[in-house]
Amino acid sequence: MRRINTTIPLLSLLARISRAAYTLHDDYETTDVFFDRFNFFTDVDPTHGYVSYMNRSAATVRGLIEAMGSSVYIGVDAEHQASGSGRQSVRLTSTRSYGHGLFILDLAHMPASVCGTWPAFWMLGADWPNDGEIDIIEGVNSQSVNQMTLHTKDGCSIQNSGFTGSLEYSNCYVGAPGQPLNSGCAILSGSPQSYGDGFNNAGGGIYATEWKSAGIKVWHFPRYGIPWNIIIGQPDPATWGTPSAAFSEYCDIDNHFKDLRIVFDITFCGDWAGNVWSSGSCASQAPTCNLFVQNNPAAFKEVFWRVNSLKVYQDNARPPLGSPSAPPGYSSVHRAIGESVSRKDATPFTRPGPRHFRHGHKGRERA
Ligand SMILES: *[C@@H]1O[C@H](CO)[C@@H](O)[C@H](O)[C@H]1NC(C)=O
């Protein structure tokens, strides 16, 4: 009897070890170190937004970014009439790139659902669309639920099951016939707490993205519903239930996604928010999206990210695909070879058709 009593706990311990394999790989912290780990994109917005992306020193002086110790603030100019290329904001791209992993973002606040805005938290490769793109949090204007999207080269589709959200498009290929150009495969969250004001009114929450060969899944947890194993730093997706979005089945994930960098940005108008302006509820605010954004700084007071934590976990049992860190010298050239071919851009060499139709069809805005 004593032998059995000692054997059972040992077996269950072994079972636990073999399942909960995610361990912390990168913690972005909430001090100035956070901003050391991102490059500040300062080119013209590839998505044609009415925005002026600031470098780190200018963004600091103007109060657009701040590391507060327990959180990091990433915002926009909400004080001045905009001029030049548009309202001041930042676009951050992680210096590290990633393969398989579990990416857990805890936000106290995300950009509110404000006319003219187009915020996103996403992952982008250097060679678009061949390296793939994962959009984890994204929306425009007064949208009320989050949209999660993949953008890929040809040969990747997803099945309409295994998630709580609703499927908008199933083909992830940016040039898929029968879908708006570059719509990608997209899933809308079913939760009003997933985006903008609804997310913030719930006290923020967590977005957890699991990327492995079998598929890519996104979970959203409002503040009151965060799994205990996330809180204690031992995240176990197997216990989290059905995700908001799951991208799997008709896609060789490892052949369509590699070496992605984490991006935070807030742009205005442009290819999506601007293109749907006249057809949505924001149209009554101003004749054009740009005019609204230019002349109403106070409208953007709640348009900011407040990051409680950003942690990347990796499965120890399986080494990650792709490089865990940027190759030497990458950051100095990355704008040239990486950012200029983002999803939101796409050079004429990589993307068919006109450049300005991303999300450019009617009916995307959900007020
Ligand atoms: C940052 O931007 C400011 C204002 O746009 C500019 O004056 C400054 O030279 C830039 N600094 C660097 C390091 O590029």
mmCIF file of C-alpha atoms and ligand atoms in Angstrom:
data_model
loop_
_atom_site.group_PDB
_atom_site.id
_atom_site.type_symbol
_atom_site.label_atom_id
_atom_site.label_comp_id
_atom_site.label_asym_id
_atom_site.label_seq_id
_atom_site.Cartn_x
_atom_site.Cartn_y
_atom_site.Cartn_z
ATOM 1 C CA MET A 1 0.000 0.000 0.000
ATOM 2 C CA ARG A 2 2.726 2.431 0.846
ATOM 3 C CA ARG A 3 4.334 1.766 -2.467
ATOM 4 C CA ILE A 4 1.148 2.692 -4.343
ATOM 5 C CA ASN A 5 0.729 5.837 -2.322
ATOM 6 C CA THR A 6 4.130 7.101 -3.328
ATOM 7 C CA THR A 7 3.817 6.050 -6.947
ATOM 8 C CA ILE A 8 0.618 7.914 -7.779
ATOM 9 C CA PRO A 9 1.851 11.399 -6.890
ATOM 10 C CA LEU A 10 5.017 10.749 -8.856
ATOM 11 C CA LEU A 11 3.070 9.784 -11.950
ATOM 12 C CA SER A 12 0.778 12.769 -11.757
ATOM 13 C CA LEU A 13 3.782 15.022 -11.252
ATOM 14 C CA LEU A 14 5.388 13.607 -14.385
ATOM 15 C CA ALA A 15 2.142 14.128 -16.292
ATOM 16 C CA ARG A 16 2.033 17.762 -15.199
ATOM 17 C CA ILE A 17 5.623 18.376 -16.212
ATOM 18 C CA SER A 18 5.120 16.936 -19.650
ATOM 19 C CA ARG A 19 2.073 19.107 -20.353
ATOM 20 C CA ALA A 20 2.784 22.545 -18.898
ATOM 21 C CA ALA A 21 5.803 23.131 -21.079
ATOM 22 C CA TYR A 22 5.693 26.902 -21.553
ATOM 23 C CA THR A 23 8.430 28.811 -19.800
ATOM 24 C CA LEU A 24 9.235 32.502 -19.851
ATOM 25 C CA HIS A 25 11.508 33.520 -22.699
ATOM 26 C CA ASP A 26 11.162 37.321 -22.866
ATOM 27 C CA ASP A 27 9.685 39.757 -20.354
ATOM 28 C CA TYR A 28 9.351 43.233 -21.822
ATOM 29 C CA GLU A 29 9.147 44.869 -18.371
ATOM 30 C CA THR A 30 7.598 48.272 -17.737
ATOM 31 C CA THR A 31 10.660 50.440 -17.308
ATOM 32 C CA ASP A 32 12.607 52.294 -19.993
ATOM 33 C CA VAL A 33 13.961 48.861 -20.940
ATOM 34 C CA PHE A 34 10.617 48.299 -22.654
ATOM 35 C CA PHE A 35 11.382 50.998 -25.195
ATOM 36 C CA ASP A 36 14.975 49.779 -25.635
ATOM 37 C CA ARG A 37 13.480 46.638 -27.067
ATOM 38 C CA PHE A 38 11.549 48.337 -29.851
ATOM 39 C CA ASN A 39 12.555 50.348 -32.873
ATOM 40 C CA PHE A 40 10.624 53.528 -33.525
ATOM 41 C CA PHE A 41 9.287 53.560 -37.057
ATOM 42 C CA THR A 42 9.448 57.116 -38.418
ATOM 43 C CA ASP A 43 8.756 56.750 -42.121
ATOM 44 C CA VAL A 44 5.572 57.751 -43.841
ATOM 45 C CA ASP A 45 2.771 55.401 -42.739
ATOM 46 C CA PRO A 46 2.658 52.488 -45.212
ATOM 47 C CA THR A 47 -1.124 52.403 -44.722
ATOM 48 C CA HIS A 48 -1.494 56.022 -45.843
ATOM 49 C CA GLY A 49 -2.718 57.211 -42.470
ATOM 50 C CA TYR A 50 -3.003 60.837 -41.392
ATOM 51 C CA VAL A 51 -0.214 60.352 -38.884
ATOM 52 C CA SER A 52 3.251 61.552 -38.029
ATOM 53 C CA TYR A 53 5.281 58.817 -36.354
ATOM 54 C CA MET A 54 7.733 60.224 -33.809
ATOM 55 C CA ASN A 55 11.167 58.937 -32.879
ATOM 56 C CA ARG A 56 11.892 57.984 -29.281
ATOM 57 C CA SER A 57 13.272 61.298 -28.080
ATOM 58 C CA ALA A 58 10.525 63.369 -29.674
ATOM 59 C CA ALA A 59 7.848 60.978 -28.398
ATOM 60 C CA THR A 60 9.267 61.208 -24.873
ATOM 61 C CA VAL A 61 9.461 65.005 -24.869
ATOM 62 C CA ARG A 62 5.918 65.303 -26.210
ATOM 63 C CA GLY A 63 4.536 62.838 -23.662
ATOM 64 C CA LEU A 64 3.473 60.228 -26.188
ATOM 65 C CA ILE A 65 5.364 57.455 -24.386
ATOM 66 C CA GLU A 66 6.233 56.876 -20.765
ATOM 67 C CA ALA A 67 7.548 53.965 -18.727
ATOM 68 C CA MET A 68 5.856 54.179 -15.359
ATOM 69 C CA GLY A 69 7.389 51.231 -13.535
ATOM 70 C CA SER A 70 4.173 49.269 -13.151
ATOM 71 C CA SER A 71 2.956 49.958 -16.684
ATOM 72 C CA VAL A 72 4.003 51.482 -19.983
ATOM 73 C CA TYR A 73 2.038 54.258 -21.720
ATOM 74 C CA ILE A 74 1.915 54.498 -25.519
ATOM 75 C CA GLY A 75 -0.306 57.298 -26.765
ATOM 76 C CA VAL A 76 -0.913 60.037 -29.293
ATOM 77 C CA ASP A 77 -0.975 63.826 -29.313
ATOM 78 C CA ALA A 78 -4.323 64.819 -27.791
ATOM 79 C CA GLU A 79 -3.519 68.505 -27.294
ATOM 80 C CA HIS A 80 -2.729 70.140 -30.590
ATOM 81 C CA GLN A 81 -4.339 70.670 -33.944
ATOM 82 C CA ALA A 82 -2.489 68.329 -36.290
ATOM 83 C CA SER A 83 -0.392 69.614 -39.161
ATOM 84 C CA GLY A 84 1.965 68.268 -41.771
ATOM 85 C CA SER A 85 1.558 64.573 -42.409
ATOM 86 C CA GLY A 86 -0.909 64.164 -39.548
ATOM 87 C CA ARG A 87 -1.459 63.623 -35.846
ATOM 88 C CA GLN A 88 1.593 62.637 -33.817
ATOM 89 C CA SER A 89 1.791 59.027 -32.695
ATOM 90 C CA VAL A 90 4.289 56.165 -32.480
ATOM 91 C CA ARG A 91 4.740 52.834 -34.156
ATOM 92 C CA LEU A 92 6.945 50.367 -32.287
ATOM 93 C CA THR A 93 8.538 47.247 -33.766
ATOM 94 C CA SER A 94 10.287 44.728 -31.514
ATOM 95 C CA THR A 95 14.001 44.285 -32.139
ATOM 96 C CA ARG A 96 13.548 40.555 -31.604
ATOM 97 C CA SER A 97 11.714 38.285 -33.972
ATOM 98 C CA TYR A 98 9.881 35.150 -32.995
ATOM 99 C CA GLY A 99 8.677 31.769 -34.157
ATOM 100 C CA HIS A 100 6.503 29.381 -32.203
ATOM 101 C CA GLY A 101 5.504 30.664 -28.808
ATOM 102 C CA LEU A 102 2.903 32.000 -26.462
ATOM 103 C CA PHE A 103 2.570 35.790 -26.455
ATOM 104 C CA ILE A 104 0.739 37.224 -23.460
ATOM 105 C CA LEU A 105 -0.191 40.903 -23.412
ATOM 106 C CA ASP A 106 -1.811 42.362 -20.289
ATOM 107 C CA LEU A 107 -3.385 45.738 -20.995
ATOM 108 C CA ALA A 108 -4.866 48.106 -18.423
ATOM 109 C CA HIS A 109 -6.202 50.160 -21.333
ATOM 110 C CA MET A 110 -6.311 50.086 -25.116
ATOM 111 C CA PRO A 111 -7.147 52.887 -27.559
ATOM 112 C CA ALA A 112 -10.808 53.823 -27.115
ATOM 113 C CA SER A 113 -13.358 53.409 -29.901
ATOM 114 C CA VAL A 114 -12.878 56.901 -31.363
ATOM 115 C CA CYS A 115 -13.684 58.124 -34.856
ATOM 116 C CA GLY A 116 -10.572 58.387 -37.008
ATOM 117 C CA THR A 117 -8.472 55.855 -35.102
ATOM 118 C CA TRP A 118 -6.917 52.618 -36.308
ATOM 119 C CA PRO A 119 -4.929 50.947 -33.527
ATOM 120 C CA ALA A 120 -3.271 47.555 -33.801
ATOM 121 C CA PHE A 121 -1.197 45.082 -31.822
ATOM 122 C CA TRP A 122 0.222 42.653 -34.317
ATOM 123 C CA MET A 123 3.174 40.627 -35.631
ATOM 124 C CA LEU A 124 4.942 41.234 -38.908
ATOM 125 C CA GLY A 125 7.766 39.572 -40.863
ATOM 126 C CA ALA A 126 10.466 41.227 -42.953
ATOM 127 C CA ASP A 127 9.237 39.711 -46.204
ATOM 128 C CA TRP A 128 5.533 40.447 -46.571
ATOM 129 C CA PRO A 129 3.411 38.455 -47.202
ATOM 130 C CA ASN A 130 5.780 35.478 -47.476
ATOM 131 C CA ASP A 131 6.736 35.538 -43.784
ATOM 132 C CA GLY A 132 3.117 36.085 -42.739
ATOM 133 C CA GLU A 133 1.327 38.536 -40.506
ATOM 134 C CA ILE A 134 -0.724 37.943 -37.350
ATOM 135 C CA ASP A 135 -3.101 40.728 -36.300
ATOM 136 C CA ILE A 136 -4.077 40.140 -32.688
ATOM 137 C CA ILE A 137 -5.885 43.358 -31.776
ATOM 138 C CA GLU A 138 -7.215 45.609 -34.507
ATOM 139 C CA GLY A 139 -10.141 47.848 -35.290
ATOM 140 C CA VAL A 140 -11.165 51.250 -36.631
ATOM 141 C CA ASN A 141 -13.362 54.189 -35.694
ATOM 142 C CA SER A 142 -16.236 53.317 -33.358
ATOM 143 C CA GLN A 143 -15.854 49.556 -33.879
ATOM 144 C CA SER A 144 -17.105 47.634 -30.864
ATOM 145 C CA VAL A 145 -15.483 44.190 -31.198
ATOM 146 C CA ASN A 146 -11.969 43.068 -31.985
ATOM 147 C CA GLN A 147 -10.914 41.672 -35.334
ATOM 148 C CA MET A 148 -8.195 39.013 -35.517
ATOM 149 C CA THR A 149 -6.633 38.346 -38.897
ATOM 150 C CA LEU A 150 -3.862 36.462 -40.670
ATOM 151 C CA HIS A 151 -2.294 37.643 -43.912
ATOM 152 C CA THR A 152 -0.238 35.146 -45.916
ATOM 153 C CA LYS A 153 1.076 34.078 -49.272
ATOM 154 C CA ASP A 154 -1.081 31.666 -51.257
ATOM 155 C CA GLY A 155 -2.098 28.272 -49.878
ATOM 156 C CA CYS A 156 -3.461 28.997 -46.414
ATOM 157 C CA SER A 157 -7.111 28.832 -45.385
ATOM 158 C CA ILE A 158 -8.869 28.177 -42.112
ATOM 159 C CA GLN A 159 -11.839 26.135 -41.016
ATOM 160 C CA ASN A 160 -14.937 27.707 -39.504
ATOM 161 C CA SER A 161 -14.822 25.961 -36.156
ATOM 162 C CA GLY A 162 -12.909 25.811 -32.909
ATOM 163 C CA PHE A 163 -13.481 29.423 -31.842
ATOM 164 C CA THR A 164 -16.140 31.576 -30.222
ATOM 165 C CA GLY A 165 -15.899 34.482 -32.677
ATOM 166 C CA SER A 166 -17.476 34.688 -36.107
ATOM 167 C CA LEU A 167 -15.685 34.022 -39.371
ATOM 168 C CA GLU A 168 -15.525 36.909 -41.823
ATOM 169 C CA TYR A 169 -13.125 35.460 -44.413
ATOM 170 C CA SER A 170 -11.534 32.036 -44.573
ATOM 171 C CA ASN A 171 -8.691 32.479 -47.081
ATOM 172 C CA CYS A 172 -5.568 34.017 -45.526
ATOM 173 C CA TYR A 173 -3.914 34.682 -48.886
ATOM 174 C CA VAL A 174 -3.719 38.448 -49.443
ATOM 175 C CA GLY A 175 -4.701 38.017 -53.080
ATOM 176 C CA ALA A 176 -7.480 35.480 -52.524
ATOM 177 C CA PRO A 177 -10.114 35.520 -55.260
ATOM 178 C CA GLY A 178 -13.619 36.363 -54.064
ATOM 179 C CA GLN A 179 -12.422 38.359 -51.059
ATOM 180 C CA PRO A 180 -11.587 42.053 -50.801
ATOM 181 C CA LEU A 181 -7.931 42.583 -51.658
ATOM 182 C CA ASN A 182 -5.740 41.820 -48.646
ATOM 183 C CA SER A 183 -8.636 41.044 -46.364
ATOM 184 C CA GLY A 184 -6.783 37.965 -45.133
ATOM 185 C CA CYS A 185 -8.610 35.374 -43.068
ATOM 186 C CA ALA A 186 -10.479 37.267 -40.399
ATOM 187 C CA ILE A 187 -12.434 36.430 -37.288
ATOM 188 C CA LEU A 188 -14.533 38.922 -35.322
ATOM 189 C CA SER A 189 -14.737 38.503 -31.585
ATOM 190 C CA GLY A 190 -18.178 37.867 -30.167
ATOM 191 C CA SER A 191 -17.411 39.844 -27.014
ATOM 192 C CA PRO A 192 -18.162 43.565 -26.555
ATOM 193 C CA GLN A 193 -15.357 43.552 -23.965
ATOM 194 C CA SER A 194 -12.808 42.623 -26.605
ATOM 195 C CA TYR A 195 -12.126 46.080 -28.036
ATOM 196 C CA GLY A 196 -12.022 49.800 -27.316
ATOM 197 C CA ASP A 197 -14.432 51.223 -24.741
ATOM 198 C CA GLY A 198 -15.877 47.831 -23.841
ATOM 199 C CA PHE A 199 -12.408 46.451 -23.145
ATOM 200 C CA ASN A 200 -11.467 49.472 -21.050
ATOM 201 C CA ASN A 201 -14.715 49.479 -19.083
ATOM 202 C CA ALA A 202 -13.964 45.897 -18.055
ATOM 203 C CA GLY A 203 -10.681 47.084 -16.547
ATOM 204 C CA GLY A 204 -8.726 45.907 -19.554
ATOM 205 C CA GLY A 205 -7.574 42.331 -19.732
ATOM 206 C CA ILE A 206 -5.324 39.880 -21.466
ATOM 207 C CA TYR A 207 -4.732 38.818 -25.038
ATOM 208 C CA ALA A 208 -2.900 35.504 -25.291
ATOM 209 C CA THR A 209 -1.737 34.235 -28.665
ATOM 210 C CA GLU A 210 -0.451 30.725 -29.141
ATOM 211 C CA TRP A 211 1.521 30.012 -32.288
ATOM 212 C CA LYS A 212 2.460 26.430 -33.055
ATOM 213 C CA SER A 213 2.590 24.129 -36.059
ATOM 214 C CA ALA A 214 -0.980 22.953 -35.545
ATOM 215 C CA GLY A 215 -2.424 26.475 -35.681
ATOM 216 C CA ILE A 216 -2.612 29.956 -34.249
ATOM 217 C CA LYS A 217 -5.094 30.724 -31.466
ATOM 218 C CA VAL A 218 -6.066 33.953 -29.737
ATOM 219 C CA TRP A 219 -7.755 34.125 -26.341
ATOM 220 C CA HIS A 220 -9.152 37.277 -24.775
ATOM 221 C CA PHE A 221 -9.764 37.415 -21.043
ATOM 222 C CA PRO A 222 -11.397 40.432 -19.413
ATOM 223 C CA ARG A 223 -9.775 41.497 -16.151
ATOM 224 C CA TYR A 224 -12.149 39.488 -13.977
ATOM 225 C CA GLY A 225 -11.638 36.292 -15.967
ATOM 226 C CA ILE A 226 -7.883 35.866 -16.183
ATOM 227 C CA PRO A 227 -6.818 32.231 -15.674
ATOM 228 C CA TRP A 228 -4.862 31.614 -12.514
ATOM 229 C CA ASN A 229 -2.048 29.853 -14.368
ATOM 230 C CA ILE A 230 -1.390 33.081 -16.304
ATOM 231 C CA ILE A 231 -1.310 35.113 -13.111
ATOM 232 C CA ILE A 232 1.282 32.821 -11.547
ATOM 233 C CA GLY A 233 3.411 32.729 -14.687
ATOM 234 C CA GLN A 234 2.731 29.131 -15.684
ATOM 235 C CA PRO A 235 0.359 29.602 -18.603
ATOM 236 C CA ASP A 236 -1.351 26.458 -19.843
ATOM 237 C CA PRO A 237 -3.551 27.051 -22.901
ATOM 238 C CA ALA A 238 -4.960 23.527 -22.590
ATOM 239 C CA THR A 239 -6.989 24.764 -19.614
ATOM 240 C CA TRP A 240 -8.341 27.980 -21.150
ATOM 241 C CA GLY A 241 -11.317 26.703 -23.078
ATOM 242 C CA THR A 242 -12.352 27.666 -26.595
ATOM 243 C CA PRO A 243 -10.339 30.629 -27.953
ATOM 244 C CA SER A 244 -11.867 33.774 -29.475
ATOM 245 C CA ALA A 245 -10.091 32.936 -32.720
ATOM 246 C CA ALA A 246 -8.433 29.786 -34.031
ATOM 247 C CA PHE A 247 -6.675 29.642 -37.358
ATOM 248 C CA SER A 248 -6.064 26.058 -38.352
ATOM 249 C CA GLU A 249 -6.679 23.123 -40.657
ATOM 250 C CA TYR A 250 -6.131 24.101 -44.306
ATOM 251 C CA CYS A 251 -2.819 25.846 -43.705
ATOM 252 C CA ASP A 252 0.760 24.675 -43.286
ATOM 253 C CA ILE A 253 1.515 27.162 -40.521
ATOM 254 C CA ASP A 254 5.268 26.580 -40.513
ATOM 255 C CA ASN A 255 5.428 27.228 -44.237
ATOM 256 C CA HIS A 256 3.487 30.518 -43.944
ATOM 257 C CA PHE A 257 4.765 32.160 -40.755
ATOM 258 C CA LYS A 258 8.283 32.858 -39.620
ATOM 259 C CA ASP A 259 10.479 35.454 -37.910
ATOM 260 C CA LEU A 260 7.733 37.856 -36.875
ATOM 261 C CA ARG A 261 8.269 41.033 -34.863
ATOM 262 C CA ILE A 262 5.795 42.461 -32.380
ATOM 263 C CA VAL A 263 4.244 45.798 -33.372
ATOM 264 C CA PHE A 264 2.188 48.377 -31.482
ATOM 265 C CA ASP A 265 0.790 51.271 -33.468
ATOM 266 C CA ILE A 266 -1.986 53.813 -33.541
ATOM 267 C CA THR A 267 -2.606 55.383 -36.911
ATOM 268 C CA PHE A 268 -5.472 57.570 -38.156
ATOM 269 C CA CYS A 269 -7.699 57.346 -41.210
ATOM 270 C CA GLY A 270 -5.779 55.820 -44.129
ATOM 271 C CA ASP A 271 -6.561 52.584 -45.907
ATOM 272 C CA TRP A 272 -9.089 51.262 -43.431
ATOM 273 C CA ALA A 273 -10.392 53.887 -40.975
ATOM 274 C CA GLY A 274 -10.382 56.526 -43.704
ATOM 275 C CA ASN A 275 -11.874 54.364 -46.412
ATOM 276 C CA VAL A 276 -14.915 53.449 -44.344
ATOM 277 C CA TRP A 277 -15.410 56.944 -42.896
ATOM 278 C CA SER A 278 -18.188 58.038 -45.201
ATOM 279 C CA SER A 279 -20.176 54.824 -44.796
ATOM 280 C CA GLY A 280 -20.135 54.663 -41.015
ATOM 281 C CA SER A 281 -21.480 56.495 -38.015
ATOM 282 C CA CYS A 282 -18.449 58.809 -37.885
ATOM 283 C CA ALA A 283 -19.390 60.553 -41.135
ATOM 284 C CA SER A 284 -21.623 63.036 -39.314
ATOM 285 C CA GLN A 285 -18.640 64.298 -37.285
ATOM 286 C CA ALA A 286 -16.731 65.846 -40.186
ATOM 287 C CA PRO A 287 -16.690 65.809 -43.989
ATOM 288 C CA THR A 288 -13.542 63.679 -44.036
ATOM 289 C CA CYS A 289 -11.632 61.515 -41.606
ATOM 290 C CA ASN A 290 -8.490 63.647 -41.946
ATOM 291 C CA LEU A 291 -10.369 66.858 -41.102
ATOM 292 C CA PHE A 292 -11.830 65.276 -37.983
ATOM 293 C CA VAL A 293 -8.451 64.014 -36.799
ATOM 294 C CA GLN A 294 -6.755 67.299 -37.633
ATOM 295 C CA ASN A 295 -9.147 69.554 -35.742
ATOM 296 C CA ASN A 296 -10.288 67.593 -32.698
ATOM 297 C CA PRO A 297 -7.286 66.854 -30.478
ATOM 298 C CA ALA A 298 -9.417 66.396 -27.357
ATOM 299 C CA ALA A 299 -11.273 63.534 -29.027
ATOM 300 C CA PHE A 300 -8.085 61.455 -28.665
ATOM 301 C CA LYS A 301 -7.531 61.720 -24.911
ATOM 302 C CA GLU A 302 -8.485 58.077 -24.404
ATOM 303 C CA VAL A 303 -6.544 56.831 -27.394
ATOM 304 C CA PHE A 304 -3.594 55.078 -25.780
ATOM 305 C CA TRP A 305 -2.215 51.704 -24.803
ATOM 306 C CA ARG A 306 -1.344 51.085 -21.179
ATOM 307 C CA VAL A 307 0.663 47.881 -21.000
ATOM 308 C CA ASN A 308 0.818 46.049 -17.675
ATOM 309 C CA SER A 309 3.053 43.367 -19.141
ATOM 310 C CA LEU A 310 4.156 41.730 -22.351
ATOM 311 C CA LYS A 311 5.635 38.271 -21.939
ATOM 312 C CA VAL A 312 6.770 35.730 -24.474
ATOM 313 C CA TYR A 313 6.769 32.091 -23.426
ATOM 314 C CA GLN A 314 8.254 29.245 -25.357
ATOM 315 C CA ASP A 315 7.696 25.540 -25.284
ATOM 316 C CA ASN A 316 10.864 24.042 -23.885
ATOM 317 C CA ALA A 317 10.058 20.690 -25.353
ATOM 318 C CA ARG A 318 10.192 22.206 -28.839
ATOM 319 C CA PRO A 319 12.803 24.781 -29.790
ATOM 320 C CA PRO A 320 11.263 27.800 -31.549
ATOM 321 C CA LEU A 321 11.356 28.208 -35.253
ATOM 322 C CA GLY A 322 13.116 31.291 -36.469
ATOM 323 C CA SER A 323 15.760 33.379 -34.811
ATOM 324 C CA PRO A 324 15.274 34.194 -31.138
ATOM 325 C CA SER A 325 16.998 37.508 -31.655
ATOM 326 C CA ALA A 326 17.658 39.883 -34.471
ATOM 327 C CA PRO A 327 20.747 39.108 -36.509
ATOM 328 C CA PRO A 328 23.564 41.636 -36.053
ATOM 329 C CA GLY A 329 22.965 44.810 -37.974
ATOM 330 C CA TYR A 330 19.373 44.020 -38.666
ATOM 331 C CA SER A 331 17.916 46.988 -36.904
ATOM 332 C CA SER A 332 19.866 49.478 -38.967
ATOM 333 C CA VAL A 333 18.442 48.153 -42.185
ATOM 334 C CA HIS A 334 15.125 46.900 -40.976
ATOM 335 C CA ARG A 335 13.168 49.887 -42.061
ATOM 336 C CA ALA A 336 14.439 49.420 -45.551
ATOM 337 C CA ILE A 337 13.866 45.706 -45.847
ATOM 338 C CA GLY A 338 11.144 45.130 -43.318
ATOM 339 C CA GLU A 339 8.848 47.948 -42.528
ATOM 340 C CA SER A 340 8.480 49.174 -46.036
ATOM 341 C CA VAL A 341 6.776 45.965 -46.985
ATOM 342 C CA SER A 342 4.357 45.652 -44.113
ATOM 343 C CA ARG A 343 0.899 44.171 -44.451
ATOM 344 C CA LYS A 344 -0.470 47.565 -44.400
ATOM 345 C CA ASP A 345 1.732 48.517 -47.249
ATOM 346 C CA ALA A 346 2.900 45.815 -49.569
ATOM 347 C CA THR A 347 5.182 46.891 -52.319
ATOM 348 C CA PRO A 348 4.096 46.668 -55.917
ATOM 349 C CA PHE A 349 6.491 43.734 -56.184
ATOM 350 C CA THR A 350 4.782 41.593 -53.610
ATOM 351 C CA ARG A 351 1.169 42.550 -53.757
ATOM 352 C CA PRO A 352 -1.150 42.462 -56.719
ATOM 353 C CA GLY A 353 -3.480 45.247 -57.683
ATOM 354 C CA PRO A 354 -3.942 48.732 -56.304
ATOM 355 C CA ARG A 355 -2.206 49.529 -53.032
ATOM 356 C CA HIS A 356 -4.964 51.271 -51.212
ATOM 357 C CA PHE A 357 -7.698 48.692 -50.881
ATOM 358 C CA ARG A 358 -6.823 47.038 -47.620
ATOM 359 C CA HIS A 359 -10.095 46.821 -45.756
ATOM 360 C CA GLY A 360 -11.323 49.283 -48.311
ATOM 361 C CA HIS A 361 -14.710 47.744 -48.870
ATOM 362 C CA LYS A 362 -17.880 48.875 -47.227
ATOM 363 C CA GLY A 363 -19.303 47.509 -44.084
ATOM 364 C CA ARG A 364 -16.132 46.853 -42.112
ATOM 365 C CA GLU A 365 -16.904 49.391 -39.473
ATOM 366 C CA ARG A 366 -19.052 48.043 -36.712
ATOM 367 C CA ALA A 367 -20.419 50.861 -34.686
HETATM 368 C C1 LIG B 1 13.758 63.033 -33.600
HETATM 369 O O1 LIG B 1 12.744 63.820 -34.147
HETATM 370 C C2 LIG B 1 12.936 65.192 -33.905
HETATM 371 C C3 LIG B 1 11.662 65.939 -34.309
HETATM 372 O O2 LIG B 1 10.972 65.320 -35.327
HETATM 373 C C4 LIG B 1 14.176 65.646 -34.633
HETATM 374 O O3 LIG B 1 14.386 67.031 -34.428
HETATM 375 C C5 LIG B 1 15.360 64.851 -34.096
HETATM 376 O O4 LIG B 1 16.509 65.180 -34.835
HETATM 377 C C6 LIG B 1 15.101 63.364 -34.187
HETATM 378 N N1 LIG B 1 16.139 62.681 -33.464
HETATM 379 C C7 LIG B 1 16.747 61.623 -33.959
HETATM 380 C C8 LIG B 1 17.749 60.979 -33.066
HETATM 381 O O5 LIG B 1 16.519 61.197 -35.061
#
